[in-house]
Amino acid sequence: MLDKVKTGISKQELLEKYNHTVGLQDINIDMPACGIQVIMGLSGAGKSTLIRHINRLIDPTSGKIIVDGEDVLAMEPRELRNFRKFKASMVFQKFSLFPHRTVNENVAYGLKIQYKNQEEINKICAEWIQRVGLGGFENHYPAQLSGGMQQRVGLIRALATNPDILLMDEAFSALDPLIRSDMQNILLDLQKELKKTIVFITHDLDEALKLGDNIVILRGGEMVQQGKPQEIILNPIDDYVTDFTKDINRGKIIQVKHIVEKDHSSSDYVIESSKTVEEAIEELINADKSSANVKENSSIIGSITTKNLVSVISRK
């Protein structure tokens, strides 16, 4: 079947003639270490299928999965078990906690299979449980916790083993909006310190823009566009991505440094490059200015005008 796919047979024809489905095709993603790589798309796009390839819960028909120079597909069973124990942890959408184990026992699970001694396990569990505000709930069972609390347990169970890679498959999708936002903030706060390589699956563009250092958009098992959040908003590759991003509040997302004009302004007013478009407009209005120079790392990198800032927000 692989030969037929490579020769260009359509997915529909492959399904109708041979009863085979192409789940993913021509996926090539370079995920930098210590950042949050978001993979997003609508239901059925192949997001969860893709993330499950990284730790080989699913094996691809062909290709390679390279982590720190080593092909995960070439690992022997023992190597793969160690990869899952020590290198890559996973957080699932449905929490996947052990219902018959307490909070403390759930967090301790990965540490036990790493063969850590009980004293060290107790110390690590206590630290993580306190860190996410679950102190006092150590002996509670999952059914006694709210959804947000359960997902915090799932998150720290994955982090307690100190993996290099954290795989998060729609980890916050089942949560109410306010709890979801709180979990996003917890993750970002932890990431500032831990600097893990996180692969985060979502169908929500707002969540992708808030969390992602880099975003990949999937459609029908194929990669449509990848890049930094601001690049995708400013330069959507096709009508699909344009439609996907059309309702985003551009003023709150896009930073001045991404739209700066190279010419310097005659204005004596200076704005930091990290300001969002919305913040820059408000600042210029309050200062009664129509233009400003833009500063980054103590150097002027260009200029902006109120007119250009407004055009960025209104652009479709």
Short mmCIF file of C-alpha atoms in Angstrom, two decimals:
data_model
loop_
_atom_site.label_atom_id
_atom_site.label_comp_id
_atom_site.label_asym_id
_atom_site.label_seq_id
_atom_site.Cartn_x
_atom_site.Cartn_y
_atom_site.Cartn_z
CA MET A 1 0.00 0.00 0.00
CA LEU A 2 2.88 2.36 0.72
CA ASP A 3 3.99 2.23 -2.91
CA LYS A 4 0.52 3.23 -4.03
CA VAL A 5 0.52 6.19 -1.65
CA LYS A 6 3.93 7.30 -2.93
CA THR A 7 2.72 7.15 -6.53
CA GLY A 8 -0.02 9.64 -5.70
CA ILE A 9 -3.18 7.60 -5.21
CA SER A 10 -5.83 9.69 -3.46
CA LYS A 11 -6.94 8.85 0.06
CA GLN A 12 -10.48 8.31 -1.13
CA GLU A 13 -9.40 5.93 -3.88
CA LEU A 14 -7.15 4.02 -1.46
CA LEU A 15 -10.08 3.59 0.90
CA GLU A 16 -12.58 2.59 -1.78
CA LYS A 17 -10.34 0.17 -3.68
CA TYR A 18 -8.18 -1.32 -0.94
CA ASN A 19 -9.99 -0.52 2.33
CA HIS A 20 -6.92 1.26 3.72
CA THR A 21 -6.83 4.67 5.42
CA VAL A 22 -3.94 7.13 5.37
CA GLY A 23 -3.76 8.56 8.88
CA LEU A 24 -0.74 10.82 8.36
CA GLN A 25 1.21 11.71 5.25
CA ASP A 26 4.45 13.62 4.58
CA ILE A 27 4.85 14.87 8.15
CA ASN A 28 8.21 16.55 8.72
CA ILE A 29 8.53 18.61 11.91
CA ASP A 30 11.67 19.87 13.59
CA MET A 31 10.81 20.40 17.26
CA PRO A 32 13.43 22.51 19.08
CA ALA A 33 14.37 21.40 22.58
CA CYS A 34 13.07 23.23 25.66
CA GLY A 35 10.08 24.82 23.92
CA ILE A 36 6.35 24.19 23.54
CA GLN A 37 5.48 22.71 20.15
CA VAL A 38 1.74 22.91 19.52
CA ILE A 39 0.07 20.61 17.01
CA MET A 40 -3.42 21.74 16.17
CA GLY A 41 -6.27 21.07 13.80
CA LEU A 42 -9.92 20.10 13.74
CA SER A 43 -11.24 16.72 14.90
CA GLY A 44 -9.92 13.95 12.68
CA ALA A 45 -6.93 15.97 11.48
CA GLY A 46 -4.47 13.41 12.88
CA LYS A 47 -3.23 15.27 15.97
CA SER A 48 -3.53 12.45 18.50
CA THR A 49 -2.28 9.92 15.97
CA LEU A 50 0.82 12.04 15.45
CA ILE A 51 1.72 12.54 19.11
CA ARG A 52 1.36 8.82 19.77
CA HIS A 53 4.10 8.15 17.25
CA ILE A 54 6.68 10.01 19.35
CA ASN A 55 6.65 7.39 22.12
CA ARG A 56 5.57 4.62 19.76
CA LEU A 57 2.13 3.98 21.11
CA ILE A 58 1.57 3.86 17.35
CA ASP A 59 4.26 2.77 14.89
CA PRO A 60 4.38 4.53 11.51
CA THR A 61 4.28 2.58 8.26
CA SER A 62 7.47 4.33 7.22
CA GLY A 63 9.72 7.19 8.31
CA LYS A 64 11.88 8.07 11.29
CA ILE A 65 11.36 9.59 14.72
CA ILE A 66 14.63 11.14 15.83
CA VAL A 67 15.08 12.19 19.47
CA ASP A 68 18.50 13.52 20.46
CA GLY A 69 20.01 11.90 17.38
CA GLU A 70 18.51 8.47 18.06
CA ASP A 71 15.76 6.86 15.98
CA VAL A 72 12.99 5.77 18.34
CA LEU A 73 11.82 3.25 15.72
CA ALA A 74 15.14 1.43 15.95
CA MET A 75 14.88 0.91 19.71
CA GLU A 76 14.69 -2.61 21.07
CA PRO A 77 11.85 -3.34 23.53
CA ARG A 78 14.01 -2.69 26.59
CA GLU A 79 15.32 0.59 25.14
CA LEU A 80 11.77 1.66 24.34
CA ARG A 81 10.60 0.89 27.87
CA ASN A 82 13.42 3.00 29.27
CA PHE A 83 12.60 5.78 26.81
CA ARG A 84 9.05 5.83 28.16
CA LYS A 85 10.17 5.54 31.79
CA PHE A 86 12.86 8.20 31.80
CA LYS A 87 12.76 10.29 28.62
CA ALA A 88 9.13 10.94 27.65
CA SER A 89 6.01 11.24 29.82
CA MET A 90 2.44 11.69 28.64
CA VAL A 91 -0.63 13.57 29.91
CA PHE A 92 -4.00 12.51 28.50
CA GLN A 93 -7.26 14.35 27.89
CA LYS A 94 -9.32 12.09 30.14
CA PHE A 95 -6.82 12.39 33.02
CA SER A 96 -6.18 8.59 33.04
CA LEU A 97 -5.55 8.49 36.77
CA PHE A 98 -5.68 5.19 38.61
CA PRO A 99 -9.08 5.36 40.35
CA HIS A 100 -8.04 2.97 43.12
CA ARG A 101 -4.91 4.97 44.02
CA THR A 102 -4.71 8.17 46.05
CA VAL A 103 -3.22 11.42 44.77
CA ASN A 104 0.08 10.54 46.38
CA GLU A 105 0.04 7.01 44.95
CA ASN A 106 -0.78 8.28 41.46
CA VAL A 107 2.10 10.77 41.52
CA ALA A 108 4.42 8.08 42.88
CA TYR A 109 3.63 5.56 40.13
CA GLY A 110 6.25 6.65 37.61
CA LEU A 111 8.87 7.00 40.32
CA LYS A 112 8.28 3.43 41.48
CA ILE A 113 8.86 2.01 38.01
CA GLN A 114 12.07 4.05 37.90
CA TYR A 115 13.10 2.03 40.99
CA LYS A 116 13.62 5.06 43.22
CA ASN A 117 13.77 4.40 46.96
CA GLN A 118 10.75 5.18 49.10
CA GLU A 119 12.35 8.12 50.89
CA GLU A 120 13.11 9.84 47.59
CA ILE A 121 9.65 9.04 46.24
CA ASN A 122 7.99 10.59 49.30
CA LYS A 123 10.12 13.72 48.99
CA ILE A 124 9.44 14.21 45.27
CA CYS A 125 5.70 13.57 45.63
CA ALA A 126 5.38 16.02 48.51
CA GLU A 127 7.22 18.73 46.57
CA TRP A 128 5.08 18.38 43.44
CA ILE A 129 1.79 18.11 45.28
CA GLN A 130 2.52 21.32 47.18
CA ARG A 131 3.75 23.02 44.03
CA VAL A 132 0.39 22.81 42.27
CA GLY A 133 -1.71 23.63 45.32
CA LEU A 134 -2.90 20.14 46.20
CA GLY A 135 -1.51 20.07 49.73
CA GLY A 136 -4.02 18.37 52.02
CA PHE A 137 -5.39 16.18 49.21
CA GLU A 138 -2.59 13.61 49.25
CA ASN A 139 -4.86 10.81 50.48
CA HIS A 140 -7.88 11.68 48.34
CA TYR A 141 -8.94 9.45 45.46
CA PRO A 142 -9.56 10.84 41.93
CA ALA A 143 -13.34 10.58 42.32
CA GLN A 144 -13.10 12.98 45.26
CA LEU A 145 -11.38 15.68 43.16
CA SER A 146 -12.66 18.24 40.66
CA GLY A 147 -11.67 17.96 37.00
CA GLY A 148 -9.03 20.65 37.35
CA MET A 149 -7.54 18.98 40.41
CA GLN A 150 -7.46 15.62 38.64
CA GLN A 151 -5.61 17.13 35.71
CA ARG A 152 -3.10 18.75 38.03
CA VAL A 153 -2.42 15.27 39.41
CA GLY A 154 -2.00 13.97 35.86
CA LEU A 155 0.42 16.77 35.06
CA ILE A 156 2.62 16.34 38.11
CA ARG A 157 2.59 12.55 37.75
CA ALA A 158 4.17 13.11 34.34
CA LEU A 159 6.63 15.75 35.58
CA ALA A 160 7.66 13.95 38.77
CA THR A 161 9.79 11.49 36.79
CA ASN A 162 11.78 14.46 35.40
CA PRO A 163 11.40 13.57 31.71
CA ASP A 164 13.05 15.60 28.95
CA ILE A 165 9.88 15.38 26.84
CA LEU A 166 6.29 15.97 27.93
CA LEU A 167 3.56 14.79 25.55
CA MET A 168 0.19 16.43 26.21
CA ASP A 169 -2.73 15.10 24.17
CA GLU A 170 -5.58 17.63 24.47
CA ALA A 171 -4.70 17.67 28.15
CA PHE A 172 -6.96 20.62 29.03
CA SER A 173 -9.77 20.12 26.51
CA ALA A 174 -12.17 18.43 28.94
CA LEU A 175 -11.95 21.27 31.47
CA ASP A 176 -14.29 24.22 31.97
CA PRO A 177 -12.97 27.48 30.40
CA LEU A 178 -11.84 29.10 33.67
CA ILE A 179 -10.15 25.95 34.95
CA ARG A 180 -8.60 25.45 31.54
CA SER A 181 -7.10 28.93 31.60
CA ASP A 182 -5.77 28.28 35.09
CA MET A 183 -4.10 25.05 33.93
CA GLN A 184 -2.54 26.87 30.99
CA ASN A 185 -1.05 29.41 33.38
CA ILE A 186 0.25 26.65 35.66
CA LEU A 187 1.92 24.97 32.69
CA LEU A 188 3.53 28.22 31.51
CA ASP A 189 4.80 29.01 35.01
CA LEU A 190 6.31 25.55 35.35
CA GLN A 191 7.84 25.73 31.89
CA LYS A 192 9.67 28.98 32.70
CA GLU A 193 11.63 27.05 35.29
CA LEU A 194 11.73 23.49 33.95
CA LYS A 195 12.41 24.18 30.24
CA LYS A 196 10.97 20.86 29.09
CA THR A 197 10.38 19.94 25.47
CA ILE A 198 6.58 19.91 25.36
CA VAL A 199 4.43 18.62 22.51
CA PHE A 200 0.93 19.97 23.09
CA ILE A 201 -2.13 18.86 21.11
CA THR A 202 -5.16 21.13 20.84
CA HIS A 203 -8.01 22.04 18.51
CA ASP A 204 -8.29 25.50 20.10
CA LEU A 205 -6.38 28.30 18.36
CA ASP A 206 -6.52 30.62 21.37
CA GLU A 207 -4.87 27.92 23.46
CA ALA A 208 -2.28 27.28 20.74
CA LEU A 209 -1.38 30.97 20.55
CA LYS A 210 -1.15 31.31 24.32
CA LEU A 211 1.09 28.27 24.85
CA GLY A 212 2.98 27.62 21.65
CA ASP A 213 6.51 28.69 20.81
CA ASN A 214 5.88 26.98 17.49
CA ILE A 215 2.65 25.76 15.88
CA VAL A 216 1.90 23.08 13.30
CA ILE A 217 -1.55 23.05 11.68
CA LEU A 218 -2.82 19.70 10.40
CA ARG A 219 -5.67 19.00 7.99
CA GLY A 220 -6.71 15.53 6.91
CA GLY A 221 -3.49 13.97 8.15
CA GLU A 222 -1.26 16.41 6.30
CA MET A 223 0.73 19.39 7.52
CA VAL A 224 -0.68 22.64 6.18
CA GLN A 225 1.60 25.20 7.85
CA GLN A 226 4.17 25.42 10.61
CA GLY A 227 5.82 28.43 12.19
CA LYS A 228 5.78 30.79 15.12
CA PRO A 229 2.30 31.93 16.22
CA GLN A 230 2.73 35.47 14.94
CA GLU A 231 4.04 34.26 11.57
CA ILE A 232 0.96 32.10 11.05
CA ILE A 233 -1.41 34.95 11.93
CA LEU A 234 0.40 37.50 9.77
CA ASN A 235 1.15 35.17 6.85
CA PRO A 236 -1.43 32.37 6.58
CA ILE A 237 -0.38 30.00 3.82
CA ASP A 238 -3.82 29.39 2.31
CA ASP A 239 -7.54 30.04 2.66
CA TYR A 240 -7.89 27.23 5.21
CA VAL A 241 -5.41 28.83 7.62
CA THR A 242 -6.80 32.29 6.88
CA ASP A 243 -10.27 31.09 7.84
CA PHE A 244 -8.84 29.31 10.88
CA THR A 245 -7.30 32.53 12.20
CA LYS A 246 -9.83 35.13 11.07
CA ASP A 247 -11.58 35.58 14.42
CA ILE A 248 -8.40 36.00 16.47
CA ASN A 249 -7.97 39.32 18.28
CA ARG A 250 -4.82 40.31 16.41
CA GLY A 251 -4.25 43.36 18.60
CA LYS A 252 -3.80 41.19 21.70
CA ILE A 253 -1.52 38.64 20.00
CA ILE A 254 0.77 40.38 17.53
CA GLN A 255 3.82 42.11 18.95
CA VAL A 256 5.17 45.36 17.57
CA LYS A 257 8.52 43.79 16.62
CA HIS A 258 6.80 41.63 14.00
CA ILE A 259 5.31 44.58 12.08
CA VAL A 260 7.97 47.24 12.58
CA GLU A 261 8.97 49.40 9.61
CA LYS A 262 12.72 49.59 9.03
CA ASP A 263 12.84 53.38 8.65
CA HIS A 264 13.35 55.36 11.84
CA SER A 265 10.71 57.88 12.88
CA SER A 266 11.43 61.54 13.51
CA SER A 267 9.41 61.15 16.71
CA ASP A 268 11.28 61.24 19.99
CA TYR A 269 8.87 58.68 21.45
CA VAL A 270 10.07 55.09 21.94
CA ILE A 271 8.07 51.88 22.41
CA GLU A 272 9.41 48.48 23.47
CA SER A 273 9.30 45.84 20.74
CA SER A 274 7.58 43.32 23.02
CA LYS A 275 4.43 45.47 23.28
CA THR A 276 1.34 44.09 21.58
CA VAL A 277 -0.34 46.14 18.87
CA GLU A 278 -3.20 46.94 21.23
CA GLU A 279 -0.81 48.11 23.96
CA ALA A 280 1.16 50.22 21.47
CA ILE A 281 -1.97 51.97 20.18
CA GLU A 282 -3.09 52.79 23.71
CA GLU A 283 0.37 54.06 24.60
CA LEU A 284 0.58 56.32 21.52
CA ILE A 285 -2.90 57.73 22.14
CA ASN A 286 -2.09 58.47 25.79
CA ALA A 287 1.16 60.16 24.76
CA ASP A 288 -0.63 62.10 21.98
CA LYS A 289 1.75 60.66 19.37
CA SER A 290 1.05 59.33 15.89
CA SER A 291 4.36 57.48 15.51
CA ALA A 292 7.24 56.10 17.55
CA ASN A 293 10.57 54.36 17.24
CA VAL A 294 10.75 50.74 18.40
CA LYS A 295 13.45 49.58 20.79
CA GLU A 296 14.76 46.06 21.32
CA ASN A 297 17.71 45.24 23.57
CA SER A 298 18.59 48.95 23.89
CA SER A 299 18.73 49.43 20.09
CA ILE A 300 16.25 51.11 17.76
CA ILE A 301 15.09 48.52 15.21
CA GLY A 302 12.59 50.64 13.28
CA SER A 303 9.36 52.56 13.71
CA ILE A 304 5.58 52.26 13.84
CA THR A 305 2.65 54.58 13.21
CA THR A 306 -0.84 54.56 14.65
CA LYS A 307 -2.22 54.14 11.13
CA ASN A 308 -0.18 50.98 10.51
CA LEU A 309 -1.06 49.55 13.90
CA VAL A 310 -4.78 50.00 13.25
CA SER A 311 -4.43 48.41 9.80
CA VAL A 312 -2.91 45.29 11.37
CA ILE A 313 -5.95 44.86 13.61
CA SER A 314 -8.48 45.42 10.84
CA ARG A 315 -6.74 43.26 8.22
CA LYS A 316 -8.65 40.15 7.22
#
